mmCIF file of C-alpha atoms and ligand atoms in Angstrom:
data_model
loop_
_atom_site.group_PDB
_atom_site.id
_atom_site.type_symbol
_atom_site.label_atom_id
_atom_site.label_comp_id
_atom_site.label_asym_id
_atom_site.label_seq_id
_atom_site.Cartn_x
_atom_site.Cartn_y
_atom_site.Cartn_z
ATOM 1 C CA MET A 1 -29.518 -41.470 115.405
ATOM 2 C CA LEU A 2 -26.123 -42.976 116.082
ATOM 3 C CA ARG A 3 -27.480 -46.455 116.461
ATOM 4 C CA ARG A 4 -29.392 -47.790 113.505
ATOM 5 C CA PRO A 5 -29.640 -51.580 113.925
ATOM 6 C CA ARG A 6 -31.202 -51.831 110.486
ATOM 7 C CA ARG A 7 -27.787 -51.138 108.886
ATOM 8 C CA ASN A 8 -26.756 -54.661 109.839
ATOM 9 C CA ARG A 9 -29.808 -56.036 108.043
ATOM 10 C CA LYS A 10 -29.520 -54.077 104.817
ATOM 11 C CA SER A 11 -28.314 -56.814 102.478
ATOM 12 C CA GLU A 12 -28.296 -60.553 102.320
ATOM 13 C CA VAL A 13 -24.501 -60.657 102.537
ATOM 14 C CA ILE A 14 -24.451 -58.543 105.671
ATOM 15 C CA ARG A 15 -27.334 -60.473 107.166
ATOM 16 C CA ASN A 16 -25.421 -63.687 106.562
ATOM 17 C CA MET A 17 -22.259 -62.186 108.024
ATOM 18 C CA THR A 18 -23.991 -61.121 111.207
ATOM 19 C CA GLU A 19 -25.954 -64.343 111.605
ATOM 20 C CA GLU A 20 -25.190 -65.870 115.013
ATOM 21 C CA THR A 21 -26.804 -69.258 114.713
ATOM 22 C CA THR A 22 -26.506 -71.714 111.879
ATOM 23 C CA LEU A 23 -28.130 -75.060 111.381
ATOM 24 C CA SER A 24 -26.015 -77.989 110.362
ATOM 25 C CA LEU A 25 -26.948 -81.509 109.396
ATOM 26 C CA LYS A 26 -23.977 -82.602 111.468
ATOM 27 C CA ASP A 27 -25.949 -81.708 114.587
ATOM 28 C CA MET A 28 -29.096 -83.601 113.644
ATOM 29 C CA ILE A 29 -30.308 -87.050 114.574
ATOM 30 C CA PHE A 30 -33.121 -88.523 112.494
ATOM 31 C CA PRO A 31 -35.634 -90.612 114.507
ATOM 32 C CA MET A 32 -37.107 -93.553 112.570
ATOM 33 C CA PHE A 33 -39.783 -96.153 113.230
ATOM 34 C CA LEU A 34 -39.181 -99.844 112.672
ATOM 35 C CA VAL A 35 -41.758 -102.627 112.211
ATOM 36 C CA ASP A 36 -41.284 -106.365 111.900
ATOM 37 C CA GLY A 37 -41.481 -108.070 108.517
ATOM 38 C CA ARG A 38 -40.308 -107.257 105.023
ATOM 39 C CA ASN A 39 -41.185 -104.795 102.296
ATOM 40 C CA LYS A 40 -43.192 -102.565 104.617
ATOM 41 C CA LYS A 41 -43.352 -98.784 104.380
ATOM 42 C CA VAL A 42 -46.473 -97.346 105.945
ATOM 43 C CA GLU A 43 -46.991 -93.662 106.581
ATOM 44 C CA VAL A 44 -47.835 -92.648 110.158
ATOM 45 C CA SER A 45 -51.236 -91.012 109.698
ATOM 46 C CA SER A 46 -50.533 -88.221 112.170
ATOM 47 C CA MET A 47 -46.999 -87.587 110.846
ATOM 48 C CA PRO A 48 -47.075 -86.760 107.118
ATOM 49 C CA GLY A 49 -43.924 -87.940 105.344
ATOM 50 C CA ILE A 50 -42.821 -90.150 108.245
ATOM 51 C CA TYR A 51 -43.053 -93.913 107.821
ATOM 52 C CA ARG A 52 -42.772 -97.156 109.695
ATOM 53 C CA PHE A 53 -40.260 -99.270 107.828
ATOM 54 C CA SER A 54 -39.386 -102.938 107.891
ATOM 55 C CA ILE A 55 -35.656 -103.478 108.105
ATOM 56 C CA ASP A 56 -35.069 -104.124 104.382
ATOM 57 C CA LEU A 57 -36.649 -100.803 103.402
ATOM 58 C CA MET A 58 -35.185 -99.003 106.407
ATOM 59 C CA LEU A 59 -31.695 -99.895 105.197
ATOM 60 C CA LYS A 60 -32.545 -98.324 101.831
ATOM 61 C CA GLU A 61 -33.960 -95.256 103.526
ATOM 62 C CA ILE A 62 -30.872 -94.896 105.703
ATOM 63 C CA GLU A 63 -28.697 -95.179 102.637
ATOM 64 C CA SER A 64 -30.581 -92.405 100.865
ATOM 65 C CA CYS A 65 -30.439 -90.233 104.013
ATOM 66 C CA MET A 66 -26.687 -90.803 104.244
ATOM 67 C CA LYS A 67 -26.306 -89.657 100.643
ATOM 68 C CA LEU A 68 -28.021 -86.443 101.728
ATOM 69 C CA GLY A 69 -25.569 -86.071 104.613
ATOM 70 C CA ILE A 70 -27.537 -87.436 107.583
ATOM 71 C CA MET A 71 -25.162 -89.548 109.653
ATOM 72 C CA ALA A 72 -27.053 -90.169 112.907
ATOM 73 C CA PHE A 73 -30.257 -92.153 113.358
ATOM 74 C CA ASP A 74 -32.398 -93.023 116.360
ATOM 75 C CA VAL A 75 -34.473 -96.140 115.732
ATOM 76 C CA PHE A 76 -37.696 -96.862 117.645
ATOM 77 C CA PRO A 77 -39.516 -100.199 117.345
ATOM 78 C CA ALA A 78 -43.284 -100.622 116.936
ATOM 79 C CA TYR A 79 -44.273 -103.951 118.474
ATOM 80 C CA PRO A 80 -47.557 -105.716 117.776
ATOM 81 C CA GLU A 81 -49.818 -106.191 120.789
ATOM 82 C CA SER A 82 -49.268 -109.958 120.529
ATOM 83 C CA LEU A 83 -45.580 -109.586 121.462
ATOM 84 C CA LYS A 84 -46.155 -107.313 124.442
ATOM 85 C CA ASP A 85 -46.245 -108.620 127.992
ATOM 86 C CA THR A 86 -46.145 -107.237 131.520
ATOM 87 C CA LYS A 87 -42.350 -107.494 131.812
ATOM 88 C CA ALA A 88 -41.231 -106.312 128.359
ATOM 89 C CA THR A 89 -39.364 -109.577 127.817
ATOM 90 C CA GLN A 90 -38.972 -108.976 124.073
ATOM 91 C CA SER A 91 -36.789 -105.978 124.834
ATOM 92 C CA TYR A 92 -33.789 -108.136 125.624
ATOM 93 C CA ASN A 93 -34.517 -111.195 123.496
ATOM 94 C CA PRO A 94 -31.466 -111.213 121.190
ATOM 95 C CA GLU A 95 -33.567 -112.641 118.357
ATOM 96 C CA THR A 96 -36.261 -109.962 118.510
ATOM 97 C CA PHE A 97 -36.680 -107.964 115.289
ATOM 98 C CA TYR A 98 -35.524 -104.682 116.857
ATOM 99 C CA LEU A 99 -32.169 -106.019 118.049
ATOM 100 C CA LYS A 100 -31.665 -107.922 114.803
ATOM 101 C CA ALA A 101 -32.325 -104.719 112.878
ATOM 102 C CA LEU A 102 -29.906 -102.676 114.996
ATOM 103 C CA ARG A 103 -27.211 -105.276 114.317
ATOM 104 C CA GLU A 104 -27.945 -105.214 110.610
ATOM 105 C CA ILE A 105 -27.916 -101.425 110.386
ATOM 106 C CA LYS A 106 -24.585 -101.158 112.152
ATOM 107 C CA ARG A 107 -23.086 -104.009 110.137
ATOM 108 C CA THR A 108 -24.200 -102.444 106.849
ATOM 109 C CA PHE A 109 -23.208 -98.869 107.710
ATOM 110 C CA PRO A 110 -20.480 -98.994 110.350
ATOM 111 C CA GLU A 111 -19.699 -95.292 109.842
ATOM 112 C CA LEU A 112 -23.106 -94.004 110.916
ATOM 113 C CA CYS A 113 -24.017 -93.133 114.487
ATOM 114 C CA LEU A 114 -26.764 -95.416 115.720
ATOM 115 C CA MET A 115 -28.892 -94.443 118.676
ATOM 116 C CA SER A 116 -31.513 -96.643 120.322
ATOM 117 C CA ASP A 117 -34.349 -96.177 122.765
ATOM 118 C CA VAL A 118 -34.217 -97.600 126.266
ATOM 119 C CA ALA A 119 -37.677 -97.762 127.847
ATOM 120 C CA MET A 120 -40.278 -100.442 128.403
ATOM 121 C CA ASP A 121 -43.233 -98.807 126.654
ATOM 122 C CA PRO A 122 -42.903 -100.394 123.195
ATOM 123 C CA TYR A 123 -42.844 -103.884 124.728
ATOM 124 C CA ILE A 124 -45.146 -103.683 127.708
ATOM 125 C CA SER A 125 -48.821 -104.536 127.578
ATOM 126 C CA ASP A 126 -49.937 -101.559 129.659
ATOM 127 C CA GLY A 127 -47.937 -98.981 127.706
ATOM 128 C CA HIS A 128 -45.939 -97.544 130.599
ATOM 129 C CA ASP A 129 -42.190 -96.988 130.760
ATOM 130 C CA GLY A 130 -41.729 -99.089 133.878
ATOM 131 C CA LEU A 131 -42.998 -102.237 135.583
ATOM 132 C CA VAL A 132 -46.512 -101.832 136.876
ATOM 133 C CA LYS A 133 -47.803 -103.212 140.169
ATOM 134 C CA ASP A 134 -51.234 -102.378 141.584
ATOM 135 C CA GLY A 135 -51.470 -99.377 139.285
ATOM 136 C CA LYS A 136 -48.064 -98.019 140.356
ATOM 137 C CA ILE A 137 -44.890 -97.744 138.297
ATOM 138 C CA LEU A 138 -42.071 -99.474 140.166
ATOM 139 C CA ASN A 139 -38.717 -97.720 139.973
ATOM 140 C CA ASP A 140 -35.926 -99.975 141.209
ATOM 141 C CA GLU A 141 -37.379 -103.184 139.763
ATOM 142 C CA THR A 142 -37.551 -101.440 136.385
ATOM 143 C CA LEU A 143 -33.839 -100.592 136.437
ATOM 144 C CA GLU A 144 -32.880 -104.211 136.058
ATOM 145 C CA ILE A 145 -34.959 -104.597 132.904
ATOM 146 C CA LEU A 146 -33.622 -101.323 131.487
ATOM 147 C CA ALA A 147 -30.095 -102.552 132.104
ATOM 148 C CA ARG A 148 -30.797 -105.874 130.383
ATOM 149 C CA MET A 149 -32.190 -104.113 127.331
ATOM 150 C CA SER A 150 -29.291 -101.643 127.343
ATOM 151 C CA LEU A 151 -26.797 -104.473 127.366
ATOM 152 C CA ALA A 152 -28.618 -106.225 124.519
ATOM 153 C CA GLN A 153 -28.609 -103.008 122.482
ATOM 154 C CA ALA A 154 -24.943 -102.357 123.223
ATOM 155 C CA GLU A 155 -24.178 -105.919 122.089
ATOM 156 C CA ALA A 156 -26.079 -105.162 118.874
ATOM 157 C CA GLY A 157 -23.567 -102.399 118.162
ATOM 158 C CA VAL A 158 -25.480 -99.271 119.153
ATOM 159 C CA ASP A 159 -23.297 -96.173 119.563
ATOM 160 C CA ILE A 160 -25.580 -94.159 121.857
ATOM 161 C CA LEU A 161 -28.229 -95.512 124.198
ATOM 162 C CA GLY A 162 -31.178 -93.221 124.874
ATOM 163 C CA PRO A 163 -32.893 -93.973 128.167
ATOM 164 C CA SER A 164 -36.256 -92.245 127.680
ATOM 165 C CA ASP A 165 -38.046 -93.782 130.663
ATOM 166 C CA MET A 166 -37.370 -91.244 133.452
ATOM 167 C CA MET A 167 -36.842 -93.792 136.244
ATOM 168 C CA ASP A 168 -34.605 -92.493 139.033
ATOM 169 C CA GLY A 169 -31.042 -93.776 138.982
ATOM 170 C CA ARG A 170 -31.220 -95.422 135.584
ATOM 171 C CA VAL A 171 -28.228 -93.704 133.997
ATOM 172 C CA GLY A 172 -25.860 -94.831 136.750
ATOM 173 C CA TYR A 173 -27.351 -98.308 136.844
ATOM 174 C CA ILE A 174 -27.041 -98.748 133.081
ATOM 175 C CA ARG A 175 -23.520 -97.266 133.066
ATOM 176 C CA GLY A 176 -22.438 -99.758 135.721
ATOM 177 C CA VAL A 177 -23.828 -102.769 133.870
ATOM 178 C CA LEU A 178 -22.324 -101.621 130.560
ATOM 179 C CA ASP A 179 -18.896 -101.145 132.102
ATOM 180 C CA GLU A 180 -18.972 -104.484 133.914
ATOM 181 C CA ASN A 181 -19.664 -106.182 130.609
ATOM 182 C CA GLY A 182 -16.973 -104.519 128.553
ATOM 183 C CA PHE A 183 -19.082 -101.796 126.937
ATOM 184 C CA SER A 184 -17.304 -98.816 128.391
ATOM 185 C CA GLU A 185 -17.338 -97.172 124.952
ATOM 186 C CA THR A 186 -21.106 -97.226 124.544
ATOM 187 C CA SER A 187 -22.452 -93.713 125.145
ATOM 188 C CA ILE A 188 -25.553 -92.647 127.026
ATOM 189 C CA MET A 189 -27.720 -89.743 125.944
ATOM 190 C CA SER A 190 -29.969 -89.293 128.917
ATOM 191 C CA TYR A 191 -33.469 -87.968 128.480
ATOM 192 C CA THR A 192 -32.616 -85.668 131.362
ATOM 193 C CA ALA A 193 -35.537 -83.276 131.432
ATOM 194 C CA LYS A 194 -38.368 -85.166 129.816
ATOM 195 C CA TYR A 195 -41.696 -83.523 130.452
ATOM 196 C CA SER A 196 -45.112 -85.089 130.654
ATOM 197 C CA SER A 197 -46.301 -83.614 127.388
ATOM 198 C CA ALA A 198 -49.273 -83.585 125.028
ATOM 199 C CA PHE A 199 -46.784 -83.220 122.176
ATOM 200 C CA TYR A 200 -45.930 -86.946 122.188
ATOM 201 C CA GLY A 201 -49.365 -87.827 120.776
ATOM 202 C CA PRO A 202 -48.358 -88.654 117.179
ATOM 203 C CA PHE A 203 -45.370 -90.721 118.372
ATOM 204 C CA ARG A 204 -47.658 -92.892 120.474
ATOM 205 C CA ASP A 205 -49.796 -93.401 117.329
ATOM 206 C CA ALA A 206 -46.688 -94.389 115.409
ATOM 207 C CA LEU A 207 -45.788 -97.040 117.985
ATOM 208 C CA ASP A 208 -49.248 -97.866 119.350
ATOM 209 C CA SER A 209 -47.637 -97.241 122.712
ATOM 210 C CA ALA A 210 -50.099 -94.977 124.533
ATOM 211 C CA PRO A 211 -50.496 -95.953 128.208
ATOM 212 C CA LYS A 212 -53.506 -98.211 128.720
ATOM 213 C CA PHE A 213 -54.359 -96.596 132.045
ATOM 214 C CA GLY A 214 -53.502 -93.304 133.682
ATOM 215 C CA ASP A 215 -50.733 -91.057 132.445
ATOM 216 C CA LYS A 216 -46.954 -90.717 132.855
ATOM 217 C CA LYS A 217 -47.004 -87.933 135.424
ATOM 218 C CA THR A 218 -45.390 -89.945 138.220
ATOM 219 C CA TYR A 219 -42.191 -90.238 136.210
ATOM 220 C CA GLN A 220 -42.160 -87.597 133.453
ATOM 221 C CA MET A 221 -41.692 -84.021 134.667
ATOM 222 C CA ASN A 222 -44.291 -81.398 135.403
ATOM 223 C CA PRO A 223 -44.363 -78.784 132.603
ATOM 224 C CA ALA A 224 -44.695 -76.099 135.265
ATOM 225 C CA ASN A 225 -41.235 -76.764 136.695
ATOM 226 C CA SER A 226 -37.704 -75.764 135.801
ATOM 227 C CA GLN A 227 -35.797 -76.290 139.086
ATOM 228 C CA GLU A 228 -36.304 -80.041 138.817
ATOM 229 C CA ALA A 229 -34.442 -79.990 135.513
ATOM 230 C CA LEU A 230 -31.352 -78.908 137.463
ATOM 231 C CA ILE A 231 -31.717 -81.821 139.880
ATOM 232 C CA GLU A 232 -32.119 -84.262 137.004
ATOM 233 C CA ALA A 233 -29.098 -82.785 135.224
ATOM 234 C CA ASP A 234 -26.960 -82.972 138.389
ATOM 235 C CA LEU A 235 -27.831 -86.628 138.769
ATOM 236 C CA ASP A 236 -27.177 -87.464 135.127
ATOM 237 C CA MET A 237 -23.799 -85.734 135.331
ATOM 238 C CA GLU A 238 -22.875 -87.714 138.438
ATOM 239 C CA GLU A 239 -24.203 -90.946 136.995
ATOM 240 C CA GLY A 240 -22.082 -90.725 133.869
ATOM 241 C CA ALA A 241 -24.333 -89.450 131.070
ATOM 242 C CA ASP A 242 -22.466 -88.277 127.961
ATOM 243 C CA PHE A 243 -25.231 -85.981 126.708
ATOM 244 C CA LEU A 244 -28.149 -84.274 128.419
ATOM 245 C CA MET A 245 -31.427 -84.077 126.559
ATOM 246 C CA VAL A 246 -34.415 -81.785 126.925
ATOM 247 C CA LYS A 247 -37.727 -82.988 125.550
ATOM 248 C CA PRO A 248 -39.948 -81.607 124.021
ATOM 249 C CA ALA A 249 -37.944 -78.734 122.554
ATOM 250 C CA LEU A 250 -40.108 -75.807 121.499
ATOM 251 C CA ALA A 251 -42.223 -75.383 124.605
ATOM 252 C CA TYR A 252 -39.059 -75.854 126.714
ATOM 253 C CA LEU A 253 -36.509 -73.504 125.171
ATOM 254 C CA ASP A 254 -35.942 -71.967 128.591
ATOM 255 C CA ILE A 255 -34.938 -75.386 129.918
ATOM 256 C CA ILE A 256 -32.531 -75.903 127.029
ATOM 257 C CA LYS A 257 -30.971 -72.552 127.864
ATOM 258 C CA LEU A 258 -30.865 -73.321 131.574
ATOM 259 C CA LEU A 259 -29.035 -76.602 131.074
ATOM 260 C CA SER A 260 -26.723 -75.286 128.363
ATOM 261 C CA GLU A 261 -25.616 -72.450 130.648
ATOM 262 C CA ASN A 262 -25.088 -74.664 133.680
ATOM 263 C CA TYR A 263 -23.622 -77.905 132.356
ATOM 264 C CA PRO A 264 -20.533 -78.572 130.289
ATOM 265 C CA LEU A 265 -22.002 -81.609 128.528
ATOM 266 C CA PRO A 266 -23.447 -81.265 125.035
ATOM 267 C CA ILE A 267 -27.157 -80.526 125.222
ATOM 268 C CA ALA A 268 -29.547 -82.311 122.893
ATOM 269 C CA ALA A 269 -33.131 -81.280 122.277
ATOM 270 C CA TYR A 270 -35.865 -83.565 120.992
ATOM 271 C CA ASN A 271 -38.079 -81.715 118.538
ATOM 272 C CA VAL A 272 -40.910 -84.175 119.170
ATOM 273 C CA SER A 273 -43.643 -85.648 117.031
ATOM 274 C CA GLY A 274 -46.350 -83.140 117.989
ATOM 275 C CA GLU A 275 -44.062 -80.219 117.207
ATOM 276 C CA PHE A 276 -43.446 -81.731 113.782
ATOM 277 C CA SER A 277 -47.078 -82.584 113.066
ATOM 278 C CA MET A 278 -48.411 -79.153 114.050
ATOM 279 C CA ILE A 279 -46.260 -77.492 111.438
ATOM 280 C CA LYS A 280 -47.060 -80.118 108.838
ATOM 281 C CA ALA A 281 -50.796 -79.914 109.443
ATOM 282 C CA ALA A 282 -50.890 -76.119 109.320
ATOM 283 C CA GLY A 283 -48.751 -76.242 106.181
ATOM 284 C CA GLU A 284 -51.118 -78.701 104.500
ATOM 285 C CA LYS A 285 -54.022 -76.414 105.286
ATOM 286 C CA GLY A 286 -52.183 -73.499 103.771
ATOM 287 C CA TRP A 287 -52.202 -71.680 107.103
ATOM 288 C CA LEU A 288 -48.474 -71.177 107.222
ATOM 289 C CA ASP A 289 -45.371 -71.770 105.156
ATOM 290 C CA SER A 290 -44.237 -75.047 106.681
ATOM 291 C CA ASP A 291 -40.753 -74.875 105.208
ATOM 292 C CA ARG A 292 -40.033 -71.526 106.848
ATOM 293 C CA ALA A 293 -41.733 -72.603 110.065
ATOM 294 C CA MET A 294 -39.488 -75.674 110.151
ATOM 295 C CA LEU A 295 -36.324 -73.611 109.742
ATOM 296 C CA GLU A 296 -37.425 -71.058 112.304
ATOM 297 C CA SER A 297 -38.250 -73.768 114.860
ATOM 298 C CA LEU A 298 -34.957 -75.576 114.340
ATOM 299 C CA LEU A 299 -33.058 -72.288 114.591
ATOM 300 C CA SER A 300 -34.800 -71.361 117.831
ATOM 301 C CA ILE A 301 -33.824 -74.705 119.338
ATOM 302 C CA LYS A 302 -30.213 -74.178 118.344
ATOM 303 C CA ARG A 303 -30.210 -70.531 119.438
ATOM 304 C CA SER A 304 -31.484 -71.474 122.872
ATOM 305 C CA GLY A 305 -28.397 -73.613 123.444
ATOM 306 C CA ALA A 306 -28.977 -77.059 121.991
ATOM 307 C CA LYS A 307 -25.934 -78.522 120.273
ATOM 308 C CA ILE A 308 -27.806 -81.539 118.928
ATOM 309 C CA ILE A 309 -31.359 -81.739 117.602
ATOM 310 C CA LEU A 310 -33.353 -84.933 117.230
ATOM 311 C CA THR A 311 -35.886 -84.052 114.569
ATOM 312 C CA TYR A 312 -38.296 -85.659 112.120
ATOM 313 C CA PHE A 313 -37.473 -82.728 109.848
ATOM 314 C CA ALA A 314 -33.891 -83.972 109.332
ATOM 315 C CA LYS A 315 -34.516 -85.421 105.880
ATOM 316 C CA GLU A 316 -36.514 -82.450 104.683
ATOM 317 C CA PHE A 317 -33.800 -80.152 105.930
ATOM 318 C CA ALA A 318 -31.171 -82.277 104.198
ATOM 319 C CA ILE A 319 -33.056 -82.214 100.899
ATOM 320 C CA ARG A 320 -33.288 -78.426 100.883
ATOM 321 C CA GLU A 321 -29.538 -78.195 101.627
ATOM 322 C CA THR A 322 -28.652 -80.080 98.439
HETATM 323 C C1 PBG B 1 -41.217 -93.299 125.269
HETATM 324 C C2 PBG B 1 -40.860 -92.245 124.300
HETATM 325 C C3 PBG B 1 -41.746 -91.246 123.880
HETATM 326 C C4 PBG B 1 -41.066 -90.483 122.939
HETATM 327 C C5 PBG B 1 -39.777 -91.017 122.796
HETATM 328 N N1 PBG B 1 -39.666 -92.109 123.660
HETATM 329 C C6 PBG B 1 -43.165 -91.001 124.225
HETATM 330 C C7 PBG B 1 -43.611 -91.093 125.603
HETATM 331 O O1 PBG B 1 -42.878 -90.824 126.554
HETATM 332 O O2 PBG B 1 -44.773 -91.441 125.757
HETATM 333 C C8 PBG B 1 -41.690 -89.319 122.232
HETATM 334 C C9 PBG B 1 -41.072 -88.859 120.979
HETATM 335 C C10 PBG B 1 -41.931 -87.978 120.152
HETATM 336 O O3 PBG B 1 -43.052 -87.577 120.513
HETATM 337 O O4 PBG B 1 -41.474 -87.665 119.051
HETATM 338 N N2 PBG B 1 -40.250 -93.958 125.932
#
């Protein structure tokens, strides 16, 4: 045999030398959940090791993550039912706890990269990502609200806005409003190919944001499709997105590859709540080695073409690096 591929696997040093993909904390964004109040740190029951923090404790958590080398955070707010309404008005109230917290985070740690979520679901009484009328999700009317919340978040000092709503035309609309108001430096990471997925379950527990009727299939993508991802990516390119995101990650590695091979923008992948919780749950049961499963999943996401990974594993990964 002339070709013996095993020769390149024969020692750790050679395996390391021939390794094509490496994980780096520099490529990771840590999603975090914020609640109103003080001194609160409550574990999300379906996400072991992941908490909802009030701002005082979130600042401490961010500080300890930064000491471990995590420099990018994506903060999601969990609103009580009492503050939700049909038009998501809290989303652009400058005195709402989410916007106050974003301001405080950026003021305390100007060097970190702060990402925020742009969508109506945390603030809207029916749990959808857009305005609802007669059981339908309105597109163009929603854009105006998304733009108002984007502007409020940009004013709070956010570095990257993350429109996660999947309304048509939102990236261009938001870009226009940002630029008109002097926020040409605020970036947009578009949730470009966001699929209608069962893997968001634990996240909706964390935020109490599950839709109150129906599902999100008229705006989130059909898991059976890949061509549509190209249309979405074309539009986001034209509309001025700075990053393209695929979400979820693991069941959509082909989509990550497709976009990374066809678009020059950095591709991000969201390793979502369900993908995290599956590994954690199986690990707790002793059914698999969750640490190795974590590394293997993250590697596969990177190998498929993602430059950036949003992952609840970021802190765990950081701890094992030190
Ligand atoms: C909603 C939003 C969702 C996630 C991020 N933003 C859930 C949804 O679309 O219902 C999911 C993230 C995760 O599961 O980790 N705008």
